[in-house]
Amino acid sequence: MNLSYWEYKTWLSNIDFTIIGSGIVGLNCALHLREKYPEARILILEKGILPQGASTKNAGFACFGSISEILSDLKTHTPEEVVSLVQKRFNGIQALREKLGDAKIGYQHLGGHELFLEKDKELYYTSLSKIEEVNKLLFPVFKENAFEENKNIFNFLNIKEKYITHKFEGQINTGTMMQSLLQKVLQNNISILNGIHVQDFQEMQGSVEVKTDKFQFNTQQLLIATNGFAANLIPEKIKPARAQVVITKPIKNLHIKGTFHLEEGYYYFRNIENRILLGGGRNLDFKKEETTEFGVTSLIQQKLEQLLKEIILPNKEFSIEHTWSGIMGVGETKKPILKSISNRVFCGVRLGGMGVAIGTVIGEELACLHLKS
């Protein structure tokens, strides 16, 4: 594409900071840069017509980790690392709420509950026995005991008799949250160009040359915030992880309220108005779901519908109205990759399915990396 003089002059000249990705991390990075540099020219490039990946496609969980997830993490991380991860999630949710306000993100504090299938008897009793220990470990984060037992008040079937509830968890409206972030970015004189696929970049003397599928230009600093897609640009240990989601048509007299996890977090569901949103199932075929291709599969869709019929809505008539998928970024550890790639190139990626919780603080920290390089 041959751009005009006006196009280059207006949008692609004298760029101080270019951010790849207009998701939660990228937008918060841009806003933090604007606070630090009121006169800087800041550009965001996004390959989708909307923020692509997971930011507009997630389930809207304001969560910090179910008890079985915390116990699983303790097998591969030190207790100090686990506390640090949970603290970052807690800080991130608070930062998001403060930045946009609860009304604009649709925040509701309804609690988060972990359900245990009848077949997961051992995990259930282990988790129950560890409540006190985990509460003590995480007390510095929440200043109270976070986990507690709860009766099966929503009458789910084929599960153990009690939930383990995280009383500080909540839910948000993903769409209004991202719309509010985008509006705030535009109000701060930050440019966003959609439908632009960054193919490569090269650090030059005094700048970074960025090659896209539409044009080339130079920027003083390049910040990569593409999470699960980042391995296409940088040699980091990031695996894409597709998450498939379904949402029902409205259900009359739906009494279920809150966020819920099953099978160590591989399945998750919530109420949204008078519907149920249910996602997960990549554990059925990890290899096939390790993809950057959007789409759904019959294997996982059938499993999600089975969970709705047999556990979540066993005595309710329902039908699926809509399905979609999002792409997360995962790795061998839950710790995000936040680092300098070179003197002028930086990344904040691999959010491990916790983008809503940590995206705000990762974006702000990414904006500050160039100060340390």
mmCIF file of C-alpha atoms in Angstrom:
data_model
loop_
_atom_site.group_PDB
_atom_site.id
_atom_site.type_symbol
_atom_site.label_atom_id
_atom_site.label_comp_id
_atom_site.label_asym_id
_atom_site.label_seq_id
_atom_site.Cartn_x
_atom_site.Cartn_y
_atom_site.Cartn_z
ATOM 1 C CA MET A 1 0.000 0.000 0.000
ATOM 2 C CA ASN A 2 1.345 3.418 -0.994
ATOM 3 C CA LEU A 3 0.391 5.841 1.737
ATOM 4 C CA SER A 4 0.077 9.542 0.998
ATOM 5 C CA TYR A 5 2.293 12.276 2.346
ATOM 6 C CA TRP A 6 -0.591 13.303 4.613
ATOM 7 C CA GLU A 7 -1.049 9.801 5.997
ATOM 8 C CA TYR A 8 2.616 9.369 6.852
ATOM 9 C CA LYS A 9 2.911 12.875 8.257
ATOM 10 C CA THR A 10 -0.209 12.587 10.435
ATOM 11 C CA TRP A 11 -0.048 9.018 11.702
ATOM 12 C CA LEU A 12 3.424 7.555 11.189
ATOM 13 C CA SER A 13 5.994 10.319 11.633
ATOM 14 C CA ASN A 14 8.056 11.157 14.712
ATOM 15 C CA ILE A 15 6.548 8.328 16.774
ATOM 16 C CA ASP A 16 7.987 8.076 20.277
ATOM 17 C CA PHE A 17 6.250 4.883 21.431
ATOM 18 C CA THR A 18 4.572 2.176 19.360
ATOM 19 C CA ILE A 19 2.574 -0.521 21.140
ATOM 20 C CA ILE A 20 1.618 -3.742 19.376
ATOM 21 C CA GLY A 21 -1.735 -4.972 20.672
ATOM 22 C CA SER A 22 -4.766 -3.002 21.861
ATOM 23 C CA GLY A 23 -5.818 -5.398 24.610
ATOM 24 C CA ILE A 24 -5.831 -4.760 28.345
ATOM 25 C CA VAL A 25 -2.029 -4.655 28.563
ATOM 26 C CA GLY A 26 -1.479 -2.488 25.492
ATOM 27 C CA LEU A 27 -4.110 0.105 26.403
ATOM 28 C CA ASN A 28 -2.941 0.407 30.001
ATOM 29 C CA CYS A 29 0.641 0.701 28.787
ATOM 30 C CA ALA A 30 -0.375 3.567 26.513
ATOM 31 C CA LEU A 31 -2.265 5.374 29.275
ATOM 32 C CA HIS A 32 0.668 5.075 31.663
ATOM 33 C CA LEU A 33 3.061 6.396 29.015
ATOM 34 C CA ARG A 34 0.743 9.364 28.480
ATOM 35 C CA GLU A 35 0.844 10.151 32.210
ATOM 36 C CA LYS A 36 4.635 10.102 32.149
ATOM 37 C CA TYR A 37 5.073 11.845 28.778
ATOM 38 C CA PRO A 38 2.234 14.315 28.117
ATOM 39 C CA GLU A 39 3.703 15.462 24.777
ATOM 40 C CA ALA A 40 4.850 12.102 23.383
ATOM 41 C CA ARG A 41 3.451 10.677 20.156
ATOM 42 C CA ILE A 42 2.016 7.276 21.047
ATOM 43 C CA LEU A 43 0.714 4.805 18.475
ATOM 44 C CA ILE A 44 -1.083 1.482 19.016
ATOM 45 C CA LEU A 45 -1.229 -1.117 16.237
ATOM 46 C CA GLU A 46 -3.951 -3.784 16.348
ATOM 47 C CA LYS A 47 -4.379 -6.536 13.775
ATOM 48 C CA GLY A 48 -8.082 -7.055 14.507
ATOM 49 C CA ILE A 49 -11.034 -4.774 13.873
ATOM 50 C CA LEU A 50 -11.508 -5.037 17.650
ATOM 51 C CA PRO A 51 -8.881 -5.915 20.279
ATOM 52 C CA GLN A 52 -8.027 -9.472 19.273
ATOM 53 C CA GLY A 53 -6.910 -12.380 21.429
ATOM 54 C CA ALA A 54 -8.477 -12.639 24.871
ATOM 55 C CA SER A 55 -9.220 -9.087 26.027
ATOM 56 C CA THR A 56 -12.673 -8.857 24.401
ATOM 57 C CA LYS A 57 -13.334 -12.598 24.466
ATOM 58 C CA ASN A 58 -12.714 -13.568 28.093
ATOM 59 C CA ALA A 59 -15.375 -14.653 30.596
ATOM 60 C CA GLY A 60 -15.105 -11.533 32.750
ATOM 61 C CA PHE A 61 -13.839 -13.159 35.938
ATOM 62 C CA ALA A 62 -12.328 -10.811 38.527
ATOM 63 C CA CYS A 63 -10.590 -13.752 40.165
ATOM 64 C CA PHE A 64 -7.422 -14.529 42.084
ATOM 65 C CA GLY A 65 -7.267 -18.330 41.805
ATOM 66 C CA SER A 66 -9.435 -21.156 43.121
ATOM 67 C CA ILE A 67 -8.093 -23.239 45.997
ATOM 68 C CA SER A 68 -7.199 -26.225 43.823
ATOM 69 C CA GLU A 69 -5.350 -23.899 41.436
ATOM 70 C CA ILE A 70 -3.392 -22.425 44.353
ATOM 71 C CA LEU A 71 -2.541 -25.932 45.578
ATOM 72 C CA SER A 72 -1.478 -26.932 42.068
ATOM 73 C CA ASP A 73 0.710 -23.829 41.783
ATOM 74 C CA LEU A 74 2.392 -24.678 45.083
ATOM 75 C CA LYS A 75 3.706 -27.850 43.448
ATOM 76 C CA THR A 76 5.645 -25.880 40.821
ATOM 77 C CA HIS A 77 6.230 -22.518 42.532
ATOM 78 C CA THR A 78 7.601 -21.537 45.928
ATOM 79 C CA PRO A 79 5.079 -20.245 48.501
ATOM 80 C CA GLU A 80 6.626 -16.781 48.085
ATOM 81 C CA GLU A 81 6.075 -16.928 44.319
ATOM 82 C CA VAL A 82 2.435 -17.973 44.762
ATOM 83 C CA VAL A 83 1.784 -15.121 47.199
ATOM 84 C CA SER A 84 3.427 -12.719 44.746
ATOM 85 C CA LEU A 85 1.227 -13.979 41.885
ATOM 86 C CA VAL A 86 -1.960 -13.598 43.928
ATOM 87 C CA GLN A 87 -0.865 -10.163 45.170
ATOM 88 C CA LYS A 88 -0.339 -9.011 41.575
ATOM 89 C CA ARG A 89 -3.830 -10.250 40.644
ATOM 90 C CA PHE A 90 -5.349 -8.457 43.623
ATOM 91 C CA ASN A 91 -3.463 -5.243 42.837
ATOM 92 C CA GLY A 92 -4.469 -5.484 39.188
ATOM 93 C CA ILE A 93 -8.184 -5.780 39.896
ATOM 94 C CA GLN A 94 -8.029 -2.850 42.317
ATOM 95 C CA ALA A 95 -6.110 -0.762 39.761
ATOM 96 C CA LEU A 96 -8.657 -1.558 37.028
ATOM 97 C CA ARG A 97 -11.562 -0.608 39.303
ATOM 98 C CA GLU A 98 -9.894 2.633 40.347
ATOM 99 C CA LYS A 99 -8.929 3.606 36.790
ATOM 100 C CA LEU A 100 -12.349 3.114 35.196
ATOM 101 C CA GLY A 101 -14.834 2.899 38.065
ATOM 102 C CA ASP A 102 -17.044 -0.067 38.979
ATOM 103 C CA ALA A 103 -20.013 1.154 36.917
ATOM 104 C CA LYS A 104 -18.039 1.331 33.660
ATOM 105 C CA ILE A 105 -16.593 -2.154 34.041
ATOM 106 C CA GLY A 106 -19.834 -3.675 35.334
ATOM 107 C CA TYR A 107 -18.124 -4.889 38.493
ATOM 108 C CA GLN A 108 -20.192 -7.076 40.820
ATOM 109 C CA HIS A 109 -18.844 -8.588 44.007
ATOM 110 C CA LEU A 110 -20.714 -11.910 44.042
ATOM 111 C CA GLY A 111 -17.975 -14.293 45.184
ATOM 112 C CA GLY A 112 -16.232 -17.135 43.391
ATOM 113 C CA HIS A 113 -16.945 -20.804 44.042
ATOM 114 C CA GLU A 114 -15.086 -24.002 43.209
ATOM 115 C CA LEU A 115 -17.234 -27.064 42.596
ATOM 116 C CA PHE A 116 -15.912 -30.606 42.778
ATOM 117 C CA LEU A 117 -17.289 -33.431 40.657
ATOM 118 C CA GLU A 118 -18.146 -36.713 42.336
ATOM 119 C CA LYS A 119 -15.171 -38.319 40.570
ATOM 120 C CA ASP A 120 -12.802 -35.738 42.101
ATOM 121 C CA LYS A 121 -13.260 -37.020 45.625
ATOM 122 C CA GLU A 122 -9.559 -36.978 46.528
ATOM 123 C CA LEU A 123 -9.061 -33.410 45.262
ATOM 124 C CA TYR A 124 -12.169 -32.327 47.155
ATOM 125 C CA TYR A 125 -11.068 -33.643 50.536
ATOM 126 C CA THR A 126 -7.494 -32.468 50.026
ATOM 127 C CA SER A 127 -8.740 -28.961 49.194
ATOM 128 C CA LEU A 128 -11.045 -28.909 52.230
ATOM 129 C CA SER A 129 -8.171 -29.953 54.476
ATOM 130 C CA LYS A 130 -5.933 -27.182 53.115
ATOM 131 C CA ILE A 131 -8.302 -24.221 53.544
ATOM 132 C CA GLU A 132 -6.740 -23.052 56.798
ATOM 133 C CA GLU A 133 -3.195 -23.442 55.445
ATOM 134 C CA VAL A 134 -3.927 -21.522 52.224
ATOM 135 C CA ASN A 135 -5.801 -18.799 54.100
ATOM 136 C CA LYS A 136 -2.785 -18.318 56.329
ATOM 137 C CA LEU A 137 -0.462 -18.190 53.309
ATOM 138 C CA LEU A 138 -2.579 -15.555 51.543
ATOM 139 C CA PHE A 139 -3.532 -13.522 54.621
ATOM 140 C CA PRO A 140 -0.944 -10.824 53.769
ATOM 141 C CA VAL A 141 -2.798 -10.229 50.469
ATOM 142 C CA PHE A 142 -6.435 -10.146 51.607
ATOM 143 C CA LYS A 143 -5.999 -9.239 55.313
ATOM 144 C CA GLU A 144 -8.749 -11.767 56.032
ATOM 145 C CA ASN A 145 -9.408 -15.443 55.412
ATOM 146 C CA ALA A 146 -10.320 -15.643 51.725
ATOM 147 C CA PHE A 147 -11.526 -19.255 51.408
ATOM 148 C CA GLU A 148 -14.469 -20.808 53.210
ATOM 149 C CA GLU A 149 -16.825 -23.755 52.840
ATOM 150 C CA ASN A 150 -20.301 -23.175 51.445
ATOM 151 C CA LYS A 151 -23.368 -25.317 50.948
ATOM 152 C CA ASN A 152 -24.624 -26.177 47.465
ATOM 153 C CA ILE A 153 -27.058 -23.253 47.528
ATOM 154 C CA PHE A 154 -27.583 -23.223 43.750
ATOM 155 C CA ASN A 155 -28.560 -26.918 43.652
ATOM 156 C CA PHE A 156 -26.052 -28.123 41.083
ATOM 157 C CA LEU A 157 -26.144 -31.895 40.510
ATOM 158 C CA ASN A 158 -23.425 -34.552 40.455
ATOM 159 C CA ILE A 159 -20.999 -32.577 42.604
ATOM 160 C CA LYS A 160 -19.706 -32.953 46.151
ATOM 161 C CA GLU A 161 -21.890 -31.474 48.865
ATOM 162 C CA LYS A 162 -19.918 -28.260 49.461
ATOM 163 C CA TYR A 163 -18.278 -25.515 47.433
ATOM 164 C CA ILE A 164 -15.060 -23.839 48.477
ATOM 165 C CA THR A 165 -15.776 -20.150 48.102
ATOM 166 C CA HIS A 166 -13.342 -17.283 47.568
ATOM 167 C CA LYS A 167 -15.376 -14.482 49.086
ATOM 168 C CA PHE A 168 -13.355 -11.643 47.527
ATOM 169 C CA GLU A 169 -13.896 -12.635 43.902
ATOM 170 C CA GLY A 170 -16.238 -10.867 41.512
ATOM 171 C CA GLN A 171 -17.164 -10.451 37.872
ATOM 172 C CA ILE A 172 -17.042 -7.697 35.268
ATOM 173 C CA ASN A 173 -18.604 -6.863 31.920
ATOM 174 C CA THR A 174 -15.724 -7.498 29.507
ATOM 175 C CA GLY A 175 -17.272 -5.477 26.684
ATOM 176 C CA THR A 176 -17.961 -2.266 28.611
ATOM 177 C CA MET A 177 -14.593 -2.554 30.359
ATOM 178 C CA MET A 178 -12.701 -2.637 27.058
ATOM 179 C CA GLN A 179 -14.905 0.037 25.515
ATOM 180 C CA SER A 180 -14.181 2.325 28.482
ATOM 181 C CA LEU A 181 -10.437 1.694 28.177
ATOM 182 C CA LEU A 182 -10.516 2.442 24.446
ATOM 183 C CA GLN A 183 -12.446 5.673 25.015
ATOM 184 C CA LYS A 184 -9.957 6.754 27.685
ATOM 185 C CA VAL A 185 -7.046 6.080 25.335
ATOM 186 C CA LEU A 186 -8.586 8.114 22.515
ATOM 187 C CA GLN A 187 -9.417 10.965 24.902
ATOM 188 C CA ASN A 188 -5.721 11.072 25.773
ATOM 189 C CA ASN A 189 -4.677 11.756 22.174
ATOM 190 C CA ILE A 190 -3.301 8.260 21.575
ATOM 191 C CA SER A 191 -3.723 6.883 18.035
ATOM 192 C CA ILE A 192 -5.005 3.362 17.348
ATOM 193 C CA LEU A 193 -4.722 1.825 13.880
ATOM 194 C CA ASN A 194 -6.794 -1.346 13.445
ATOM 195 C CA GLY A 195 -6.387 -4.041 10.815
ATOM 196 C CA ILE A 196 -2.582 -3.723 10.909
ATOM 197 C CA HIS A 197 -0.550 -6.926 11.215
ATOM 198 C CA VAL A 198 3.021 -6.364 12.410
ATOM 199 C CA GLN A 199 5.222 -8.847 10.568
ATOM 200 C CA ASP A 200 8.710 -7.942 11.738
ATOM 201 C CA PHE A 201 10.847 -5.270 13.359
ATOM 202 C CA GLN A 202 14.526 -4.377 13.422
ATOM 203 C CA GLU A 203 16.383 -2.128 15.810
ATOM 204 C CA MET A 204 18.339 0.498 13.910
ATOM 205 C CA GLN A 205 20.745 3.135 15.161
ATOM 206 C CA GLY A 206 18.500 5.528 17.070
ATOM 207 C CA SER A 207 15.122 3.893 16.282
ATOM 208 C CA VAL A 208 13.202 0.696 15.539
ATOM 209 C CA GLU A 209 12.008 -0.076 12.019
ATOM 210 C CA VAL A 210 8.581 -1.719 12.063
ATOM 211 C CA LYS A 211 7.302 -3.690 9.077
ATOM 212 C CA THR A 212 3.567 -4.342 8.788
ATOM 213 C CA ASP A 213 1.416 -5.911 6.086
ATOM 214 C CA LYS A 214 0.417 -2.394 4.987
ATOM 215 C CA PHE A 215 3.450 -0.124 5.486
ATOM 216 C CA GLN A 216 6.825 0.409 7.177
ATOM 217 C CA PHE A 217 7.765 3.166 9.607
ATOM 218 C CA ASN A 218 10.179 4.004 12.400
ATOM 219 C CA THR A 219 9.545 4.462 16.098
ATOM 220 C CA GLN A 220 11.769 5.413 19.014
ATOM 221 C CA GLN A 221 10.501 2.592 21.271
ATOM 222 C CA LEU A 222 8.536 -0.592 20.521
ATOM 223 C CA LEU A 223 6.419 -2.307 23.179
ATOM 224 C CA ILE A 224 4.930 -5.750 22.477
ATOM 225 C CA ALA A 225 1.643 -6.603 24.209
ATOM 226 C CA THR A 226 0.258 -9.426 22.096
ATOM 227 C CA ASN A 227 0.165 -12.106 24.822
ATOM 228 C CA GLY A 228 -0.613 -15.485 23.202
ATOM 229 C CA PHE A 229 0.500 -14.281 19.760
ATOM 230 C CA ALA A 230 3.849 -12.916 20.950
ATOM 231 C CA ALA A 231 5.887 -15.965 19.909
ATOM 232 C CA ASN A 232 5.286 -14.902 16.294
ATOM 233 C CA LEU A 233 7.439 -11.828 16.944
ATOM 234 C CA ILE A 234 9.895 -12.671 19.730
ATOM 235 C CA PRO A 235 11.782 -15.859 20.727
ATOM 236 C CA GLU A 236 10.153 -16.297 24.142
ATOM 237 C CA LYS A 237 8.625 -19.389 25.769
ATOM 238 C CA ILE A 238 4.974 -18.598 25.131
ATOM 239 C CA LYS A 239 2.329 -21.064 24.028
ATOM 240 C CA PRO A 240 -1.037 -19.976 22.689
ATOM 241 C CA ALA A 241 -3.983 -21.567 24.465
ATOM 242 C CA ARG A 242 -7.400 -21.384 22.877
ATOM 243 C CA ALA A 243 -10.386 -21.125 25.218
ATOM 244 C CA GLN A 244 -13.817 -22.017 23.847
ATOM 245 C CA VAL A 245 -16.935 -20.398 25.272
ATOM 246 C CA VAL A 246 -20.714 -20.795 24.995
ATOM 247 C CA ILE A 247 -23.525 -18.589 26.247
ATOM 248 C CA THR A 248 -27.147 -19.592 26.629
ATOM 249 C CA LYS A 249 -30.261 -17.785 25.554
ATOM 250 C CA PRO A 250 -32.079 -16.027 28.424
ATOM 251 C CA ILE A 251 -33.297 -18.459 31.096
ATOM 252 C CA LYS A 252 -36.445 -17.640 33.045
ATOM 253 C CA ASN A 253 -36.000 -17.320 36.831
ATOM 254 C CA LEU A 254 -32.267 -18.037 36.723
ATOM 255 C CA HIS A 255 -31.118 -18.047 40.351
ATOM 256 C CA ILE A 256 -27.389 -18.720 39.816
ATOM 257 C CA LYS A 257 -25.186 -15.770 40.816
ATOM 258 C CA GLY A 258 -21.386 -15.606 40.919
ATOM 259 C CA THR A 259 -18.358 -17.105 39.238
ATOM 260 C CA PHE A 260 -17.626 -20.829 39.363
ATOM 261 C CA HIS A 261 -14.727 -23.181 38.607
ATOM 262 C CA LEU A 262 -14.683 -26.939 37.931
ATOM 263 C CA GLU A 263 -11.838 -29.437 37.483
ATOM 264 C CA GLU A 264 -8.970 -27.254 38.723
ATOM 265 C CA GLY A 265 -10.173 -24.293 36.689
ATOM 266 C CA TYR A 266 -10.267 -26.021 33.296
ATOM 267 C CA TYR A 267 -14.003 -25.247 33.222
ATOM 268 C CA TYR A 268 -15.555 -22.033 34.435
ATOM 269 C CA PHE A 269 -19.005 -20.485 34.320
ATOM 270 C CA ARG A 270 -20.946 -17.478 35.560
ATOM 271 C CA ASN A 271 -24.245 -15.706 35.292
ATOM 272 C CA ILE A 272 -24.457 -12.774 32.920
ATOM 273 C CA GLU A 273 -27.838 -11.137 33.342
ATOM 274 C CA ASN A 274 -30.219 -14.102 33.011
ATOM 275 C CA ARG A 275 -27.892 -16.316 30.996
ATOM 276 C CA ILE A 276 -25.108 -18.776 31.767
ATOM 277 C CA LEU A 277 -21.689 -18.284 30.176
ATOM 278 C CA LEU A 278 -19.535 -21.430 30.246
ATOM 279 C CA GLY A 279 -16.020 -21.895 28.936
ATOM 280 C CA GLY A 280 -13.012 -24.196 29.030
ATOM 281 C CA GLY A 281 -12.255 -27.736 27.991
ATOM 282 C CA ARG A 282 -8.796 -27.311 26.473
ATOM 283 C CA ASN A 283 -7.660 -30.134 28.788
ATOM 284 C CA LEU A 284 -9.594 -32.492 26.490
ATOM 285 C CA ASP A 285 -7.061 -31.882 23.709
ATOM 286 C CA PHE A 286 -4.169 -29.692 24.826
ATOM 287 C CA LYS A 287 -2.265 -30.048 21.557
ATOM 288 C CA LYS A 288 -5.128 -29.051 19.290
ATOM 289 C CA GLU A 289 -6.012 -26.091 21.519
ATOM 290 C CA GLU A 290 -2.397 -24.868 21.417
ATOM 291 C CA THR A 291 -3.242 -22.671 18.463
ATOM 292 C CA THR A 292 -3.582 -19.044 17.413
ATOM 293 C CA GLU A 293 -6.520 -19.953 15.167
ATOM 294 C CA PHE A 294 -9.920 -18.867 16.421
ATOM 295 C CA GLY A 295 -12.693 -21.443 16.215
ATOM 296 C CA VAL A 296 -14.619 -24.111 18.098
ATOM 297 C CA THR A 297 -14.526 -27.906 18.009
ATOM 298 C CA SER A 298 -17.317 -30.450 18.394
ATOM 299 C CA LEU A 299 -15.347 -32.334 21.102
ATOM 300 C CA ILE A 300 -15.258 -29.358 23.470
ATOM 301 C CA GLN A 301 -18.635 -27.911 22.521
ATOM 302 C CA GLN A 302 -20.332 -31.234 23.284
ATOM 303 C CA LYS A 303 -18.557 -31.401 26.654
ATOM 304 C CA LEU A 304 -19.664 -27.871 27.556
ATOM 305 C CA GLU A 305 -23.259 -28.694 26.674
ATOM 306 C CA GLN A 306 -23.023 -31.891 28.740
ATOM 307 C CA LEU A 307 -21.878 -29.901 31.789
ATOM 308 C CA LEU A 308 -24.809 -27.544 31.356
ATOM 309 C CA LYS A 309 -27.278 -30.457 31.165
ATOM 310 C CA GLU A 310 -25.876 -32.687 33.895
ATOM 311 C CA ILE A 311 -24.453 -30.269 36.463
ATOM 312 C CA ILE A 312 -25.224 -26.575 36.011
ATOM 313 C CA LEU A 313 -28.794 -26.514 34.643
ATOM 314 C CA PRO A 314 -30.028 -30.081 35.185
ATOM 315 C CA ASN A 315 -33.689 -29.158 35.662
ATOM 316 C CA LYS A 316 -33.870 -26.218 33.288
ATOM 317 C CA GLU A 317 -34.714 -25.908 29.628
ATOM 318 C CA PHE A 318 -31.946 -24.030 27.851
ATOM 319 C CA SER A 319 -30.402 -23.551 24.434
ATOM 320 C CA ILE A 320 -27.042 -22.216 23.277
ATOM 321 C CA GLU A 321 -27.295 -18.827 21.609
ATOM 322 C CA HIS A 322 -23.685 -18.051 20.771
ATOM 323 C CA THR A 323 -20.204 -19.624 20.759
ATOM 324 C CA TRP A 324 -16.732 -18.115 20.407
ATOM 325 C CA SER A 325 -13.099 -18.572 21.370
ATOM 326 C CA GLY A 326 -10.222 -16.466 22.667
ATOM 327 C CA ILE A 327 -6.465 -16.980 22.636
ATOM 328 C CA MET A 328 -4.529 -16.868 25.913
ATOM 329 C CA GLY A 329 -0.774 -16.951 26.431
ATOM 330 C CA VAL A 330 0.608 -19.618 28.782
ATOM 331 C CA GLY A 331 3.946 -21.157 29.708
ATOM 332 C CA GLU A 332 5.824 -23.399 32.096
ATOM 333 C CA THR A 333 5.223 -20.993 34.975
ATOM 334 C CA LYS A 334 2.417 -18.588 35.855
ATOM 335 C CA LYS A 335 4.823 -15.660 35.969
ATOM 336 C CA PRO A 336 4.305 -13.240 33.049
ATOM 337 C CA ILE A 337 7.195 -12.326 30.768
ATOM 338 C CA LEU A 338 8.006 -8.681 31.366
ATOM 339 C CA LYS A 339 11.404 -7.779 29.972
ATOM 340 C CA SER A 340 13.621 -5.765 27.658
ATOM 341 C CA ILE A 341 14.231 -7.514 24.337
ATOM 342 C CA SER A 342 16.831 -4.890 23.425
ATOM 343 C CA ASN A 343 17.575 -1.250 24.203
ATOM 344 C CA ARG A 344 14.443 -0.081 22.383
ATOM 345 C CA VAL A 345 12.150 -3.130 22.332
ATOM 346 C CA PHE A 346 10.184 -4.435 25.339
ATOM 347 C CA CYS A 347 7.443 -6.970 26.021
ATOM 348 C CA GLY A 348 4.709 -7.695 28.545
ATOM 349 C CA VAL A 349 3.189 -11.044 27.560
ATOM 350 C CA ARG A 350 2.182 -14.559 28.731
ATOM 351 C CA LEU A 351 -0.556 -13.606 31.195
ATOM 352 C CA GLY A 352 -1.553 -17.218 31.877
ATOM 353 C CA GLY A 353 -5.312 -16.721 31.579
ATOM 354 C CA MET A 354 -5.300 -13.938 34.196
ATOM 355 C CA GLY A 355 -5.436 -10.945 31.868
ATOM 356 C CA VAL A 356 -8.424 -9.299 33.555
ATOM 357 C CA ALA A 357 -6.699 -9.552 36.928
ATOM 358 C CA ILE A 358 -3.140 -8.564 36.001
ATOM 359 C CA GLY A 359 -3.416 -6.773 32.652
ATOM 360 C CA THR A 360 -3.611 -3.297 34.181
ATOM 361 C CA VAL A 361 -0.462 -3.622 36.289
ATOM 362 C CA ILE A 362 1.462 -5.497 33.566
ATOM 363 C CA GLY A 363 0.649 -2.677 31.148
ATOM 364 C CA GLU A 364 1.868 -0.058 33.611
ATOM 365 C CA GLU A 365 5.040 -2.027 34.336
ATOM 366 C CA LEU A 366 5.667 -2.484 30.601
ATOM 367 C CA ALA A 367 5.445 1.294 30.169
ATOM 368 C CA CYS A 368 8.241 1.702 32.708
ATOM 369 C CA LEU A 369 10.669 -0.889 31.328
ATOM 370 C CA HIS A 370 12.498 1.545 29.055
ATOM 371 C CA LEU A 371 13.554 3.530 32.113
ATOM 372 C CA LYS A 372 15.529 0.523 33.359
ATOM 373 C CA SER A 373 17.186 -0.425 30.074
#
